[in-house]
C-alpha positions as a printed Julia matrix, in Angstrom:
195×3 Matrix{Float64}:
 -14.55  -27.72   -7.09
 -15.82  -24.94   -9.49
 -15.73  -21.6    -7.84
 -19.03  -19.96   -7.06
 -17.82  -16.67   -8.18
 -14.53  -15.0    -9.33
 -13.52  -11.71   -7.89
 -10.7    -9.58   -9.34
  -8.88   -7.56   -6.65
  -6.5    -4.67   -7.25
  -4.36   -3.53   -4.32
  -0.91   -2.32   -3.35
   2.37   -4.28   -3.84
   3.53   -2.43   -0.69
   1.93   -3.04    2.72
   1.13    0.57    3.52
   2.09    2.52    6.72
  -0.96    1.21    8.75
  -1.1    -2.47    9.66
  -4.9    -2.31    9.26
  -4.45   -2.33    5.51
  -2.75   -5.76    5.64
  -5.52   -6.95    8.0
  -8.3    -5.81    5.54
  -6.5    -7.54    2.74
  -6.41  -10.77    4.85
  -9.98  -10.35    5.53
 -10.83  -10.03    1.9
  -8.92  -13.09    0.88
 -10.52  -15.11    3.75
 -13.97  -14.12    2.69
 -13.51  -15.08   -0.91
 -12.29  -18.64    0.29
 -14.92  -19.0     2.98
 -17.61  -18.17    0.41
 -16.32  -20.6    -2.28
 -15.01  -17.95   -4.64
 -11.92  -17.5    -6.71
  -9.4   -14.64   -6.43
  -8.05  -13.13   -9.59
  -5.14  -10.79   -8.99
  -1.89   -9.49  -10.26
   0.24  -12.5    -9.26
   2.55  -10.65   -6.81
   3.93  -11.94   -3.6
   4.78   -8.61   -2.08
   2.73   -6.1     0.1
  -1.16   -6.41    0.18
  -1.1    -8.48   -2.83
   0.86  -11.25   -1.12
  -1.35  -11.04    2.07
  -4.48  -11.15    0.02
  -3.38  -14.21   -1.91
  -2.06  -16.04    1.18
  -5.29  -15.53    3.1
  -7.38  -16.57    0.11
  -5.34  -19.88   -0.38
  -5.4   -20.63    3.28
  -9.21  -20.28    3.26
  -9.52  -22.69    0.34
  -9.98  -20.25   -2.58
  -8.54  -20.86   -6.05
  -6.08  -18.08   -6.72
  -5.37  -17.05  -10.24
  -2.41  -14.8   -10.55
  -1.46  -12.96  -13.79
   1.91  -11.27  -14.03
   4.18  -10.01  -16.8
   7.66  -11.63  -17.34
   9.45   -8.52  -16.24
   7.98   -8.86  -12.79
   8.68  -12.48  -12.51
  12.22  -11.73  -13.28
  12.45   -9.48  -10.32
  11.16  -12.35   -8.14
   7.84  -10.66   -7.51
   5.72  -13.51   -8.55
   3.78  -15.66   -6.08
   4.65  -19.1    -7.33
   2.1   -21.15   -5.24
  -1.03  -19.63   -6.9
  -3.44  -22.19   -8.02
  -2.86  -20.79  -11.53
   0.02  -18.48  -12.36
  -0.16  -16.93  -15.79
   3.01  -15.22  -17.09
   2.2   -12.86  -19.86
   4.24  -10.37  -22.01
   2.87   -6.96  -20.93
   0.56   -5.03  -18.84
  -2.11   -4.98  -21.44
  -2.31   -8.84  -21.66
  -2.3    -9.06  -17.8
  -5.26   -6.63  -17.41
  -7.2    -8.22  -20.17
  -6.88  -11.73  -18.79
  -7.78  -10.49  -15.21
 -10.85   -8.81  -16.64
 -11.98  -11.99  -18.53
 -11.56  -14.3   -15.58
 -13.64  -12.05  -13.27
 -17.27  -11.63  -12.37
 -16.74   -8.49  -10.36
 -13.8    -6.09   -9.53
 -12.66   -4.56   -6.33
 -10.09   -2.06   -5.46
  -8.41   -2.11   -2.05
  -5.85    0.5    -0.89
  -2.96    0.77   -3.13
  -0.78    3.11   -5.2
  -0.55    4.21   -8.86
  -1.0     0.67  -10.23
  -4.14    0.15   -8.31
  -5.5     3.43   -9.31
  -4.77    2.84  -13.02
  -6.31   -0.63  -12.9
  -9.45    0.6   -11.07
 -10.03    3.52  -13.41
  -9.54    1.45  -16.52
 -12.03   -1.19  -15.51
 -14.49    1.44  -14.41
 -14.03    3.46  -17.62
 -14.7     0.02  -19.51
 -17.87   -0.39  -17.63
 -19.0     3.13  -18.54
 -18.26    2.52  -22.21
 -20.22   -0.76  -22.12
 -17.05   -3.05  -22.69
 -18.46   -5.18  -19.73
 -21.33   -5.01  -17.27
 -19.62   -6.42  -14.26
 -19.84   -4.61  -10.85
 -16.89   -2.43   -9.87
 -16.36   -1.88   -6.19
 -14.0     0.49   -4.2
 -13.19   -0.29   -0.43
 -12.72    3.12    1.23
 -11.23    1.38    4.29
 -10.54    3.95    7.09
 -11.12    6.77    4.6
  -8.3     5.85    2.26
 -10.25    6.89   -0.93
 -12.28    9.76    0.72
 -10.41   12.53   -0.91
 -10.6    10.62   -4.34
 -14.49   10.42   -3.97
 -14.56   14.06   -3.18
 -12.46   14.72   -6.18
 -14.83   12.67   -8.38
 -17.7    14.95   -7.0
 -15.51   17.87   -8.12
 -15.38   16.47  -11.52
 -19.22   16.32  -11.55
 -19.49   19.78  -10.34
 -17.03   21.07  -13.11
 -19.17   19.29  -15.83
 -16.51   16.56  -16.81
 -18.38   13.77  -15.29
 -21.98   12.77  -14.46
 -23.7    11.05  -11.54
 -24.43    8.17  -13.96
 -20.87    7.41  -14.01
 -20.22    7.36  -10.36
 -23.5     5.41   -9.88
 -21.65    2.65  -11.61
 -19.44    2.22   -8.52
 -20.16    0.11   -5.49
 -18.42    1.91   -2.63
 -18.18    0.73    0.92
 -16.28    1.54    4.14
 -15.86   -2.06    5.19
 -15.19   -5.3     3.58
 -17.83   -7.34    5.42
 -20.62   -5.4     3.87
 -19.21   -4.39    0.57
 -18.22   -8.06   -0.63
 -21.72   -9.44   -0.39
 -23.04   -6.42   -2.3
 -20.45   -6.92   -5.15
 -20.99  -10.67   -5.41
 -24.79  -10.28   -5.47
 -24.68   -7.54   -7.98
 -22.68  -10.06  -10.11
 -25.57  -12.33  -10.01
 -24.14  -14.9    -7.4
 -25.35  -15.69   -3.9
 -22.76  -15.09   -1.24
 -23.25  -18.12    0.92
 -20.4   -19.56    3.14
 -19.21  -22.91    2.17
 -18.54  -23.89    5.78
 -20.07  -21.68    8.38
 -17.61  -22.81   11.04
 -14.82  -21.05    9.24
 -16.31  -17.5     9.63
């Protein structure tokens, strides 16, 4: 079946200290599957990445993983993705993920998540794409980042037109439909008994 939409999700390759982060990653994966979507992500099997992909697969989503050779060799690849693309470097990884997505979402994560989120946001600002970019501020994880962005505006290095390009939410259940709708798709469940 052709997916109704394709969501690229960036998140941690570690589980984080609070079990709630893994619960939210699983919730996002399930939501994508229940709504007939496709998950595009970094192809990892560890941390929130693995939880997200497992939940999406279990809910019937197509899962497209994109991972560099060097990470496969360290046994970080999730081999049971619907599609697993092994690429030469991070530039190819991020480009393929961006090309396969209708929208982007950052869950809690570390430096890799931050870097991917900021890159896709800056690409949007520069007009390289016009796809929605979301940030899940689960349990206030990104609260200080959002404050820092306001500081950047206050100091004249940014503008509100840039932060207006972000779709920010505190919970996945309300943020995911907003992102998918902004991408031009209707987020209807495939089977309401799965919700």
